[in-house]
CSV table of C-alpha atoms in Angstrom, one decimal:
chain,number,residue,atom,x,y,z
A,26,UNK,CA,-6.1,71.1,22.0
A,27,UNK,CA,-3.9,72.3,25.0
A,28,UNK,CA,-1.5,68.8,23.6
A,29,UNK,CA,-2.0,66.7,26.6
A,30,UNK,CA,-1.7,63.0,26.3
A,31,UNK,CA,-5.7,61.8,26.2
A,32,UNK,CA,-4.3,57.8,26.2
A,33,UNK,CA,-1.6,56.0,25.2
A,34,UNK,CA,-1.9,51.4,23.9
A,35,UNK,CA,0.8,49.0,23.2
A,36,UNK,CA,0.6,47.9,20.0
A,37,UNK,CA,2.5,43.9,20.5
A,38,UNK,CA,2.7,44.3,16.9
A,39,UNK,CA,4.3,46.9,14.0
A,40,UNK,CA,1.7,49.5,12.4
A,41,UNK,CA,1.5,50.0,8.2
A,42,UNK,CA,-1.2,52.9,8.9
A,43,UNK,CA,-3.3,54.4,10.7
A,44,UNK,CA,-6.8,56.2,10.0
A,45,UNK,CA,-9.5,57.9,12.3
A,46,UNK,CA,-13.2,59.5,11.7
A,47,UNK,CA,-14.2,62.4,12.5
A,48,UNK,CA,-15.3,61.9,16.0
A,49,UNK,CA,-12.3,59.9,17.0
A,50,UNK,CA,-14.5,57.5,18.1
A,51,UNK,CA,-13.3,54.6,15.7
A,52,UNK,CA,-9.6,54.4,14.9
A,53,UNK,CA,-8.4,52.0,12.3
A,54,UNK,CA,-5.1,50.4,12.0
A,55,UNK,CA,-3.2,48.0,9.3
A,56,UNK,CA,-1.6,45.2,11.3
A,57,UNK,CA,0.0,43.1,9.0
A,58,UNK,CA,-0.9,39.5,9.8
A,59,UNK,CA,-3.4,41.1,12.6
A,60,UNK,CA,-5.5,42.6,10.4
A,61,UNK,CA,-7.2,45.5,10.5
A,62,UNK,CA,-7.9,46.6,14.6
A,63,UNK,CA,-11.2,48.4,14.8
A,64,UNK,CA,-10.5,50.7,18.9
A,65,UNK,CA,-12.9,52.8,20.2
A,66,UNK,CA,-12.1,56.9,21.6
A,67,UNK,CA,-10.0,55.5,25.0
A,68,UNK,CA,-7.9,53.3,22.5
A,69,UNK,CA,-9.5,49.5,24.2
A,70,UNK,CA,-9.7,47.5,20.8
A,71,UNK,CA,-13.0,47.3,19.4
A,72,UNK,CA,-12.8,44.9,16.6
A,73,UNK,CA,-10.9,42.9,14.4
A,74,UNK,CA,-11.8,42.6,10.7
A,75,UNK,CA,-9.0,39.4,9.4
A,76,UNK,CA,-9.3,39.7,5.5
A,77,UNK,CA,-7.2,37.7,3.8
A,78,UNK,CA,-3.0,38.7,3.2
A,79,UNK,CA,-1.1,40.7,5.0
A,80,UNK,CA,-3.2,44.4,5.5
A,81,UNK,CA,-0.4,47.5,5.7
A,82,UNK,CA,-3.0,50.1,3.9
A,83,UNK,CA,-6.3,50.7,5.8
A,84,UNK,CA,-8.7,54.3,5.4
A,85,UNK,CA,-11.7,55.7,6.0
A,86,UNK,CA,-14.9,57.2,5.5
A,87,UNK,CA,-15.7,60.8,7.7
A,88,UNK,CA,-18.1,57.9,9.4
A,89,UNK,CA,-16.0,54.8,9.4
A,90,UNK,CA,-19.1,53.4,7.1
A,91,UNK,CA,-16.8,52.3,3.5
A,92,UNK,CA,-12.9,51.1,4.8
A,93,UNK,CA,-10.6,50.8,2.2
A,94,UNK,CA,-7.7,48.1,2.7
A,95,UNK,CA,-4.6,46.6,1.3
A,96,UNK,CA,-2.8,43.4,1.3
A,97,UNK,CA,1.2,43.3,0.8
A,98,UNK,CA,-0.3,40.3,-1.2
A,99,UNK,CA,-0.9,43.2,-3.6
A,100,UNK,CA,-5.8,42.6,-2.6
A,101,UNK,CA,-7.3,45.9,-2.3
A,102,UNK,CA,-10.3,45.7,0.1
A,103,UNK,CA,-13.5,47.8,0.1
A,104,UNK,CA,-15.2,47.0,3.8
A,105,UNK,CA,-19.0,48.1,5.2
A,106,UNK,CA,-18.5,49.4,9.1
A,107,UNK,CA,-19.0,45.9,10.3
A,108,UNK,CA,-15.6,44.2,8.3
A,109,UNK,CA,-18.3,42.8,5.6
A,110,UNK,CA,-16.2,42.5,2.0
A,111,UNK,CA,-18.5,44.5,-0.4
A,112,UNK,CA,-16.3,44.0,-3.2
A,113,UNK,CA,-12.4,43.0,-3.6
A,114,UNK,CA,-9.6,42.4,-6.4
A,115,UNK,CA,-6.1,41.6,-6.7
A,116,UNK,CA,-3.6,44.7,-8.3
A,117,UNK,CA,0.2,43.7,-10.4
A,118,UNK,CA,1.8,46.4,-8.4
A,119,UNK,CA,2.4,47.4,-4.9
A,120,UNK,CA,-0.3,49.3,-3.4
A,121,UNK,CA,1.4,52.3,-1.6
A,122,UNK,CA,-2.1,53.9,-0.2
A,123,UNK,CA,-5.0,54.1,-0.5
A,124,UNK,CA,-8.2,57.1,0.6
A,125,UNK,CA,-11.0,56.6,1.6
A,126,UNK,CA,-13.5,59.8,0.1
A,127,UNK,CA,-15.2,61.2,3.7
A,128,UNK,CA,-18.3,60.3,1.8
A,129,UNK,CA,-17.4,56.4,1.3
A,130,UNK,CA,-18.2,56.8,-2.6
A,131,UNK,CA,-14.9,56.5,-4.1
A,132,UNK,CA,-11.6,55.7,-3.4
A,133,UNK,CA,-8.7,57.0,-4.6
A,134,UNK,CA,-5.7,54.5,-4.5
A,135,UNK,CA,-1.8,54.7,-5.4
A,136,UNK,CA,0.6,52.7,-6.7
A,137,UNK,CA,4.2,52.4,-7.2
A,138,UNK,CA,4.7,52.8,-10.8
A,139,UNK,CA,2.8,56.4,-9.6
A,140,UNK,CA,-0.3,55.9,-10.9
A,141,UNK,CA,-2.9,56.8,-9.0
A,142,UNK,CA,-6.5,55.4,-9.5
A,143,UNK,CA,-9.7,56.4,-8.0
A,144,UNK,CA,-12.4,53.8,-7.5
A,145,UNK,CA,-15.9,54.4,-7.9
A,146,UNK,CA,-18.7,53.2,-7.0
A,147,UNK,CA,-21.5,55.5,-6.9
A,148,UNK,CA,-21.7,57.2,-10.5
């Protein structure tokens, strides 16, 4: 809370997006050709999730049980916390933003046309 740096980690790739779980124990990076990089609270890479395409957007639920990811090739993914693909599709427009809800029940997806779509798996 005093603004002191806790850690710093250099990335050897460009990053498209970042999302963190509420407790900071899971930090997800959209690493383009390196997939989704999962870091722990000290900045060490814990896991990598490779999905088809060039990952440019990522978001996770409050406790990181669900992960949403989008690629430059217009693929949209819904993943479990271990990186298992639960659902995937390809869309006709560029995906500018993905936002996973806190409980991991739905996903907001913003497109280049200005449309925003909510995908709900729990209703």
